[in-house]
PDB file of N, CA and C in Angstrom:
ATOM      1  N   HIS A 300       2.635  20.041   2.060  1.00 86.00           N
ATOM      2  CA  HIS A 300       1.902  20.111   3.306  1.00 86.00           C
ATOM      3  C   HIS A 300       2.496  19.088   4.279  1.00 86.00           C
ATOM      4  N   PRO A 301       2.802  19.490   5.495  1.00 94.00           N
ATOM      5  CA  PRO A 301       3.418  18.571   6.464  1.00 94.00           C
ATOM      6  C   PRO A 301       2.601  17.304   6.722  1.00 94.00           C
ATOM      7  N   TYR A 302       1.278  17.418   6.722  1.00 95.00           N
ATOM      8  CA  TYR A 302       0.433  16.246   6.968  1.00 95.00           C
ATOM      9  C   TYR A 302       0.669  15.169   5.913  1.00 95.00           C
ATOM     10  N   LEU A 303       0.793  15.556   4.661  1.00 95.00           N
ATOM     11  CA  LEU A 303       0.997  14.580   3.591  1.00 95.00           C
ATOM     12  C   LEU A 303       2.330  13.863   3.764  1.00 95.00           C
ATOM     13  N   TYR A 304       3.358  14.591   4.163  1.00 96.00           N
ATOM     14  CA  TYR A 304       4.654  13.967   4.427  1.00 96.00           C
ATOM     15  C   TYR A 304       4.548  12.988   5.594  1.00 96.00           C
ATOM     16  N   GLU A 305       3.858  13.408   6.636  1.00 96.00           N
ATOM     17  CA  GLU A 305       3.683  12.558   7.802  1.00 96.00           C
ATOM     18  C   GLU A 305       2.956  11.262   7.442  1.00 96.00           C
ATOM     19  N   MET A 306       1.877  11.370   6.691  1.00 96.00           N
ATOM     20  CA  MET A 306       1.112  10.179   6.310  1.00 96.00           C
ATOM     21  C   MET A 306       1.908   9.307   5.334  1.00 96.00           C
ATOM     22  N   GLY A 307       2.657   9.917   4.441  1.00 95.00           N
ATOM     23  CA  GLY A 307       3.507   9.142   3.534  1.00 95.00           C
ATOM     24  C   GLY A 307       4.568   8.357   4.283  1.00 95.00           C
ATOM     25  N   ASP A 308       5.183   8.985   5.268  1.00 97.00           N
ATOM     26  CA  ASP A 308       6.163   8.284   6.102  1.00 97.00           C
ATOM     27  C   ASP A 308       5.498   7.175   6.907  1.00 97.00           C
ATOM     28  N   TYR A 309       4.287   7.453   7.421  1.00 97.00           N
ATOM     29  CA  TYR A 309       3.549   6.446   8.179  1.00 97.00           C
ATOM     30  C   TYR A 309       3.197   5.252   7.296  1.00 97.00           C
ATOM     31  N   LEU A 310       2.742   5.517   6.082  1.00 96.00           N
ATOM     32  CA  LEU A 310       2.433   4.438   5.144  1.00 96.00           C
ATOM     33  C   LEU A 310       3.662   3.574   4.895  1.00 96.00           C
ATOM     34  N   ALA A 311       4.784   4.211   4.576  1.00 97.00           N
ATOM     35  CA  ALA A 311       5.997   3.454   4.264  1.00 97.00           C
ATOM     36  C   ALA A 311       6.449   2.619   5.458  1.00 97.00           C
ATOM     37  N   SER A 312       6.485   3.212   6.632  1.00 97.00           N
ATOM     38  CA  SER A 312       6.982   2.464   7.787  1.00 97.00           C
ATOM     39  C   SER A 312       6.031   1.324   8.162  1.00 97.00           C
ATOM     40  N   THR A 313       4.734   1.577   8.109  1.00 97.00           N
ATOM     41  CA  THR A 313       3.757   0.547   8.465  1.00 97.00           C
ATOM     42  C   THR A 313       3.766  -0.590   7.446  1.00 97.00           C
ATOM     43  N   TRP A 314       3.713  -0.256   6.178  1.00 97.00           N
ATOM     44  CA  TRP A 314       3.712  -1.265   5.115  1.00 97.00           C
ATOM     45  C   TRP A 314       5.007  -2.075   5.136  1.00 97.00           C
ATOM     46  N   ASN A 315       6.138  -1.401   5.259  1.00 98.00           N
ATOM     47  CA  ASN A 315       7.429  -2.087   5.164  1.00 98.00           C
ATOM     48  C   ASN A 315       7.704  -2.999   6.359  1.00 98.00           C
ATOM     49  N   ARG A 316       7.019  -2.815   7.457  1.00 97.00           N
ATOM     50  CA  ARG A 316       7.144  -3.727   8.610  1.00 97.00           C
ATOM     51  C   ARG A 316       6.183  -4.907   8.518  1.00 97.00           C
ATOM     52  N   ALA A 317       5.305  -4.916   7.536  1.00 96.00           N
ATOM     53  CA  ALA A 317       4.237  -5.923   7.465  1.00 96.00           C
ATOM     54  C   ALA A 317       4.694  -7.276   6.932  1.00 96.00           C
ATOM     55  N   GLY A 318       5.890  -7.362   6.374  1.00 93.00           N
ATOM     56  CA  GLY A 318       6.392  -8.638   5.889  1.00 93.00           C
ATOM     57  C   GLY A 318       5.914  -9.035   4.509  1.00 93.00           C
ATOM     58  N   LEU A 319       5.436  -8.086   3.739  1.00 94.00           N
ATOM     59  CA  LEU A 319       5.003  -8.363   2.366  1.00 94.00           C
ATOM     60  C   LEU A 319       6.215  -8.328   1.430  1.00 94.00           C
ATOM     61  N   PRO A 320       6.147  -8.995   0.281  1.00 93.00           N
ATOM     62  CA  PRO A 320       7.295  -9.012  -0.626  1.00 93.00           C
ATOM     63  C   PRO A 320       7.516  -7.689  -1.368  1.00 93.00           C
ATOM     64  N   TRP A 321       6.545  -6.799  -1.321  1.00 94.00           N
ATOM     65  CA  TRP A 321       6.690  -5.497  -1.971  1.00 94.00           C
ATOM     66  C   TRP A 321       6.922  -4.452  -0.897  1.00 94.00           C
ATOM     67  N   ARG A 322       7.758  -3.498  -1.199  1.00 95.00           N
ATOM     68  CA  ARG A 322       8.081  -2.456  -0.250  1.00 95.00           C
ATOM     69  C   ARG A 322       7.639  -1.111  -0.793  1.00 95.00           C
ATOM     70  N   ILE A 323       7.364  -0.191   0.116  1.00 95.00           N
ATOM     71  CA  ILE A 323       7.063   1.189  -0.251  1.00 95.00           C
ATOM     72  C   ILE A 323       8.387   1.941  -0.299  1.00 95.00           C
ATOM     73  N   ALA A 324       8.621   2.631  -1.393  1.00 95.00           N
ATOM     74  CA  ALA A 324       9.842   3.424  -1.565  1.00 95.00           C
ATOM     75  C   ALA A 324       9.454   4.766  -2.171  1.00 95.00           C
ATOM     76  N   GLY A 325      10.431   5.632  -2.319  1.00 93.00           N
ATOM     77  CA  GLY A 325      10.201   6.893  -2.988  1.00 93.00           C
ATOM     78  C   GLY A 325       9.883   8.033  -2.039  1.00 93.00           C
ATOM     79  N   HIS A 326       9.459   9.111  -2.600  1.00 94.00           N
ATOM     80  CA  HIS A 326       9.138  10.333  -1.877  1.00 94.00           C
ATOM     81  C   HIS A 326       7.898  10.111  -1.022  1.00 94.00           C
ATOM     82  N   PRO A 327       7.859  10.657   0.204  1.00 95.00           N
ATOM     83  CA  PRO A 327       6.693  10.423   1.072  1.00 95.00           C
ATOM     84  C   PRO A 327       5.351  10.839   0.466  1.00 95.00           C
ATOM     85  N   VAL A 328       5.339  11.874  -0.358  1.00 95.00           N
ATOM     86  CA  VAL A 328       4.081  12.340  -0.940  1.00 95.00           C
ATOM     87  C   VAL A 328       3.752  11.586  -2.227  1.00 95.00           C
ATOM     88  N   ARG A 329       4.741  10.923  -2.810  1.00 95.00           N
ATOM     89  CA  ARG A 329       4.559  10.131  -4.027  1.00 95.00           C
ATOM     90  C   ARG A 329       5.227   8.773  -3.877  1.00 95.00           C
ATOM     91  N   PRO A 330       4.777   7.960  -2.923  1.00 94.00           N
ATOM     92  CA  PRO A 330       5.410   6.653  -2.728  1.00 94.00           C
ATOM     93  C   PRO A 330       5.040   5.684  -3.849  1.00 94.00           C
ATOM     94  N   HIS A 331       5.834   4.644  -3.977  1.00 93.00           N
ATOM     95  CA  HIS A 331       5.519   3.602  -4.955  1.00 93.00           C
ATOM     96  C   HIS A 331       5.978   2.254  -4.418  1.00 93.00           C
ATOM     97  N   LEU A 332       5.405   1.199  -4.970  1.00 93.00           N
ATOM     98  CA  LEU A 332       5.755  -0.163  -4.586  1.00 93.00           C
ATOM     99  C   LEU A 332       6.921  -0.648  -5.424  1.00 93.00           C
ATOM    100  N   ILE A 333       7.837  -1.336  -4.781  1.00 93.00           N
ATOM    101  CA  ILE A 333       8.916  -2.016  -5.484  1.00 93.00           C
ATOM    102  C   ILE A 333       8.919  -3.465  -5.020  1.00 93.00           C
ATOM    103  N   GLY A 334       9.347  -4.341  -5.888  1.00 92.00           N
ATOM    104  CA  GLY A 334       9.410  -5.749  -5.526  1.00 92.00           C
ATOM    105  C   GLY A 334       9.177  -6.620  -6.735  1.00 92.00           C
ATOM    106  N   PRO A 335       9.011  -7.903  -6.503  1.00 91.00           N
ATOM    107  CA  PRO A 335       8.878  -8.856  -7.602  1.00 91.00           C
ATOM    108  C   PRO A 335       7.592  -8.661  -8.401  1.00 91.00           C
ATOM    109  N   ALA A 336       7.702  -8.859  -9.693  1.00 90.00           N
ATOM    110  CA  ALA A 336       6.518  -8.803 -10.552  1.00 90.00           C
ATOM    111  C   ALA A 336       5.648 -10.044 -10.342  1.00 90.00           C
ATOM    112  N   GLU A 337       6.300 -11.158 -10.027  1.00 89.00           N
ATOM    113  CA  GLU A 337       5.577 -12.413  -9.845  1.00 89.00           C
ATOM    114  C   GLU A 337       4.584 -12.301  -8.687  1.00 89.00           C
ATOM    115  N   GLY A 338       3.336 -12.581  -8.968  1.00 90.00           N
ATOM    116  CA  GLY A 338       2.287 -12.576  -7.972  1.00 90.00           C
ATOM    117  C   GLY A 338       1.635 -11.224  -7.734  1.00 90.00           C
ATOM    118  N   PHE A 339       2.222 -10.155  -8.292  1.00 91.00           N
ATOM    119  CA  PHE A 339       1.681  -8.835  -8.004  1.00 91.00           C
ATOM    120  C   PHE A 339       0.285  -8.653  -8.583  1.00 91.00           C
ATOM    121  N   ASN A 340       0.046  -9.108  -9.801  1.00 92.00           N
ATOM    122  CA  ASN A 340      -1.289  -8.931 -10.393  1.00 92.00           C
ATOM    123  C   ASN A 340      -2.356  -9.668  -9.597  1.00 92.00           C
ATOM    124  N   GLU A 341      -2.051 -10.870  -9.143  1.00 93.00           N
ATOM    125  CA  GLU A 341      -3.006 -11.615  -8.338  1.00 93.00           C
ATOM    126  C   GLU A 341      -3.265 -10.899  -7.015  1.00 93.00           C
ATOM    127  N   PHE A 342      -2.198 -10.402  -6.393  1.00 93.00           N
ATOM    128  CA  PHE A 342      -2.324  -9.659  -5.142  1.00 93.00           C
ATOM    129  C   PHE A 342      -3.143  -8.391  -5.357  1.00 93.00           C
ATOM    130  N   ARG A 343      -2.834  -7.683  -6.431  1.00 93.00           N
ATOM    131  CA  ARG A 343      -3.537  -6.442  -6.746  1.00 93.00           C
ATOM    132  C   ARG A 343      -5.028  -6.694  -6.942  1.00 93.00           C
ATOM    133  N   LEU A 344      -5.379  -7.758  -7.646  1.00 94.00           N
ATOM    134  CA  LEU A 344      -6.793  -8.082  -7.870  1.00 94.00           C
ATOM    135  C   LEU A 344      -7.486  -8.485  -6.572  1.00 94.00           C
ATOM    136  N   ALA A 345      -6.790  -9.223  -5.726  1.00 94.00           N
ATOM    137  CA  ALA A 345      -7.369  -9.601  -4.435  1.00 94.00           C
ATOM    138  C   ALA A 345      -7.575  -8.362  -3.560  1.00 94.00           C
ATOM    139  N   MET A 346      -6.660  -7.413  -3.631  1.00 95.00           N
ATOM    140  CA  MET A 346      -6.820  -6.167  -2.876  1.00 95.00           C
ATOM    141  C   MET A 346      -7.986  -5.352  -3.420  1.00 95.00           C
ATOM    142  N   PHE A 347      -8.182  -5.389  -4.728  1.00 95.00           N
ATOM    143  CA  PHE A 347      -9.315  -4.682  -5.331  1.00 95.00           C
ATOM    144  C   PHE A 347     -10.624  -5.231  -4.785  1.00 95.00           C
ATOM    145  N   GLU A 348     -10.680  -6.547  -4.585  1.00 94.00           N
ATOM    146  CA  GLU A 348     -11.875  -7.163  -4.016  1.00 94.00           C
ATOM    147  C   GLU A 348     -12.122  -6.682  -2.580  1.00 94.00           C
ATOM    148  N   GLN A 349     -11.079  -6.214  -1.918  1.00 93.00           N
ATOM    149  CA  GLN A 349     -11.196  -5.667  -0.561  1.00 93.00           C
ATOM    150  C   GLN A 349     -11.462  -4.162  -0.568  1.00 93.00           C
ATOM    151  N   GLY A 350     -11.543  -3.572  -1.761  1.00 93.00           N
ATOM    152  CA  GLY A 350     -11.845  -2.150  -1.860  1.00 93.00           C
ATOM    153  C   GLY A 350     -10.640  -1.242  -2.040  1.00 93.00           C
ATOM    154  N   HIS A 351      -9.486  -1.813  -2.365  1.00 93.00           N
ATOM    155  CA  HIS A 351      -8.260  -1.032  -2.533  1.00 93.00           C
ATOM    156  C   HIS A 351      -7.781  -1.126  -3.979  1.00 93.00           C
ATOM    157  N   ILE A 352      -7.308  -0.032  -4.494  1.00 91.00           N
ATOM    158  CA  ILE A 352      -6.724  -0.013  -5.839  1.00 91.00           C
ATOM    159  C   ILE A 352      -5.234   0.207  -5.690  1.00 91.00           C
ATOM    160  N   LEU A 353      -4.437  -0.787  -6.073  1.00 88.00           N
ATOM    161  CA  LEU A 353      -2.983  -0.704  -5.975  1.00 88.00           C
ATOM    162  C   LEU A 353      -2.372  -0.646  -7.361  1.00 88.00           C
ATOM    163  N   PHE A 354      -1.345   0.144  -7.487  1.00 80.00           N
ATOM    164  CA  PHE A 354      -0.599   0.254  -8.728  1.00 80.00           C
ATOM    165  C   PHE A 354       0.868   0.035  -8.426  1.00 80.00           C
ATOM    166  N   ASN A 355       1.636  -0.321  -9.429  1.00 75.00           N
ATOM    167  CA  ASN A 355       3.076  -0.466  -9.244  1.00 75.00           C
ATOM    168  C   ASN A 355       3.813   0.764  -9.782  1.00 75.00           C
ATOM    169  N   TYR A 356       3.129   1.890  -9.818  1.00 82.00           N
ATOM    170  CA  TYR A 356       3.759   3.171 -10.120  1.00 82.00           C
ATOM    171  C   TYR A 356       3.308   4.158  -9.049  1.00 82.00           C
ATOM    172  N   PRO A 357       3.873   5.351  -8.997  1.00 90.00           N
ATOM    173  CA  PRO A 357       3.648   6.227  -7.843  1.00 90.00           C
ATOM    174  C   PRO A 357       2.186   6.458  -7.480  1.00 90.00           C
ATOM    175  N   TRP A 358       1.971   6.426  -6.178  1.00 89.00           N
ATOM    176  CA  TRP A 358       0.693   6.798  -5.590  1.00 89.00           C
ATOM    177  C   TRP A 358       0.808   8.264  -5.199  1.00 89.00           C
ATOM    178  N   PHE A 359      -0.284   8.893  -4.923  1.00 93.00           N
ATOM    179  CA  PHE A 359      -0.271  10.270  -4.460  1.00 93.00           C
ATOM    180  C   PHE A 359      -0.991  10.339  -3.124  1.00 93.00           C
ATOM    181  N   MET A 360      -0.309  10.832  -2.119  1.00 93.00           N
ATOM    182  CA  MET A 360      -0.928  11.008  -0.817  1.00 93.00           C
ATOM    183  C   MET A 360      -1.887  12.190  -0.902  1.00 93.00           C
ATOM    184  N   ILE A 361      -3.060  12.033  -0.289  1.00 91.00           N
ATOM    185  CA  ILE A 361      -4.045  13.107  -0.245  1.00 91.00           C
ATOM    186  C   ILE A 361      -4.528  13.256   1.196  1.00 91.00           C
ATOM    187  N   MET A 362      -5.256  14.301   1.464  1.00 93.00           N
ATOM    188  CA  MET A 362      -5.712  14.578   2.823  1.00 93.00           C
ATOM    189  C   MET A 362      -6.626  13.479   3.372  1.00 93.00           C
ATOM    190  N   ALA A 363      -7.263  12.720   2.516  1.00 91.00           N
ATOM    191  CA  ALA A 363      -8.150  11.643   2.968  1.00 91.00           C
ATOM    192  C   ALA A 363      -7.371  10.435   3.493  1.00 91.00           C
ATOM    193  N   HIS A 364      -6.073  10.391   3.277  1.00 92.00           N
ATOM    194  CA  HIS A 364      -5.261   9.291   3.788  1.00 92.00           C
ATOM    195  C   HIS A 364      -4.952   9.539   5.260  1.00 92.00           C
ATOM    196  N   THR A 365      -5.835   9.043   6.095  1.00 95.00           N
ATOM    197  CA  THR A 365      -5.688   9.181   7.539  1.00 95.00           C
ATOM    198  C   THR A 365      -4.934   7.972   8.094  1.00 95.00           C
ATOM    199  N   PRO A 366      -4.478   8.044   9.337  1.00 96.00           N
ATOM    200  CA  PRO A 366      -3.847   6.853   9.926  1.00 96.00           C
ATOM    201  C   PRO A 366      -4.766   5.636   9.905  1.00 96.00           C
ATOM    202  N   GLU A 367      -6.048   5.852  10.088  1.00 96.00           N
ATOM    203  CA  GLU A 367      -6.999   4.729  10.070  1.00 96.00           C
ATOM    204  C   GLU A 367      -7.110   4.103   8.684  1.00 96.00           C
ATOM    205  N   VAL A 368      -7.149   4.929   7.657  1.00 95.00           N
ATOM    206  CA  VAL A 368      -7.227   4.432   6.278  1.00 95.00           C
ATOM    207  C   VAL A 368      -5.957   3.654   5.935  1.00 95.00           C
ATOM    208  N   ILE A 369      -4.821   4.188   6.304  1.00 96.00           N
ATOM    209  CA  ILE A 369      -3.546   3.521   6.025  1.00 96.00           C
ATOM    210  C   ILE A 369      -3.453   2.209   6.787  1.00 96.00           C
ATOM    211  N   ALA A 370      -3.854   2.211   8.049  1.00 96.00           N
ATOM    212  CA  ALA A 370      -3.820   0.978   8.844  1.00 96.00           C
ATOM    213  C   ALA A 370      -4.707  -0.090   8.224  1.00 96.00           C
ATOM    214  N   ARG A 371      -5.886   0.313   7.746  1.00 96.00           N
ATOM    215  CA  ARG A 371      -6.780  -0.664   7.104  1.00 96.00           C
ATOM    216  C   ARG A 371      -6.161  -1.224   5.835  1.00 96.00           C
ATOM    217  N   LEU A 372      -5.540  -0.374   5.041  1.00 96.00           N
ATOM    218  CA  LEU A 372      -4.868  -0.833   3.818  1.00 96.00           C
ATOM    219  C   LEU A 372      -3.829  -1.895   4.153  1.00 96.00           C
ATOM    220  N   VAL A 373      -2.990  -1.619   5.126  1.00 97.00           N
ATOM    221  CA  VAL A 373      -1.927  -2.562   5.481  1.00 97.00           C
ATOM    222  C   VAL A 373      -2.510  -3.837   6.085  1.00 97.00           C
ATOM    223  N   GLU A 374      -3.485  -3.713   6.955  1.00 97.00           N
ATOM    224  CA  GLU A 374      -4.129  -4.894   7.541  1.00 97.00           C
ATOM    225  C   GLU A 374      -4.753  -5.763   6.463  1.00 97.00           C
ATOM    226  N   ASP A 375      -5.447  -5.145   5.530  1.00 97.00           N
ATOM    227  CA  ASP A 375      -6.065  -5.906   4.438  1.00 97.00           C
ATOM    228  C   ASP A 375      -5.003  -6.560   3.565  1.00 97.00           C
ATOM    229  N   ALA A 376      -3.904  -5.871   3.315  1.00 96.00           N
ATOM    230  CA  ALA A 376      -2.835  -6.438   2.489  1.00 96.00           C
ATOM    231  C   ALA A 376      -2.252  -7.679   3.154  1.00 96.00           C
ATOM    232  N   VAL A 377      -2.004  -7.600   4.436  1.00 96.00           N
ATOM    233  CA  VAL A 377      -1.468  -8.754   5.165  1.00 96.00           C
ATOM    234  C   VAL A 377      -2.475  -9.899   5.165  1.00 96.00           C
ATOM    235  N   GLU A 378      -3.729  -9.574   5.404  1.00 95.00           N
ATOM    236  CA  GLU A 378      -4.774 -10.615   5.416  1.00 95.00           C
ATOM    237  C   GLU A 378      -4.885 -11.293   4.061  1.00 95.00           C
ATOM    238  N   VAL A 379      -4.924 -10.515   2.990  1.00 94.00           N
ATOM    239  CA  VAL A 379      -5.004 -11.067   1.637  1.00 94.00           C
ATOM    240  C   VAL A 379      -3.799 -11.948   1.367  1.00 94.00           C
ATOM    241  N   TRP A 380      -2.619 -11.463   1.722  1.00 92.00           N
ATOM    242  CA  TRP A 380      -1.389 -12.226   1.491  1.00 92.00           C
ATOM    243  C   TRP A 380      -1.442 -13.552   2.230  1.00 92.00           C
ATOM    244  N   GLN A 381      -1.852 -13.540   3.484  1.00 91.00           N
ATOM    245  CA  GLN A 381      -1.893 -14.768   4.283  1.00 91.00           C
ATOM    246  C   GLN A 381      -3.001 -15.712   3.835  1.00 91.00           C
ATOM    247  N   MET A 382      -4.177 -15.173   3.495  1.00 87.00           N
ATOM    248  CA  MET A 382      -5.293 -16.016   3.074  1.00 87.00           C
ATOM    249  C   MET A 382      -5.003 -16.736   1.766  1.00 87.00           C
ATOM    250  N   ARG A 383      -4.311 -16.061   0.881  1.00 77.00           N
ATOM    251  CA  ARG A 383      -4.028 -16.658  -0.432  1.00 77.00           C
ATOM    252  C   ARG A 383      -2.854 -17.621  -0.370  1.00 77.00           C
ATOM    253  N   GLY A 384      -2.086 -17.568   0.694  1.00 72.00           N
ATOM    254  CA  GLY A 384      -0.970 -18.499   0.850  1.00 72.00           C
ATOM    255  C   GLY A 384       0.157 -18.311  -0.150  1.00 72.00           C
ATOM    256  N   TRP A 385       0.337 -17.075  -0.584  1.00 68.00           N
ATOM    257  CA  TRP A 385       1.408 -16.844  -1.560  1.00 68.00           C
ATOM    258  C   TRP A 385       2.753 -16.841  -0.905  1.00 68.00           C
TER     259      TRP A 385
END
């Protein structure tokens, strides 16, 4: 579905410009995080406290992934990263 590709590309471009140590890579409909293992579990748990579930294996884009949802994910990731001082 074109929408899923569009949102996957939007997620990758938005996340990858955010300055986090992990990057979004892979297929737009099945993106995944790549980057250092160090600190990822702590980051993942802090994101869970913000209402996000992150994995270091492929995610699946679904119709509920709107630009607003993706923007919130990235904003929360940056905030968590900065607040924790990692």
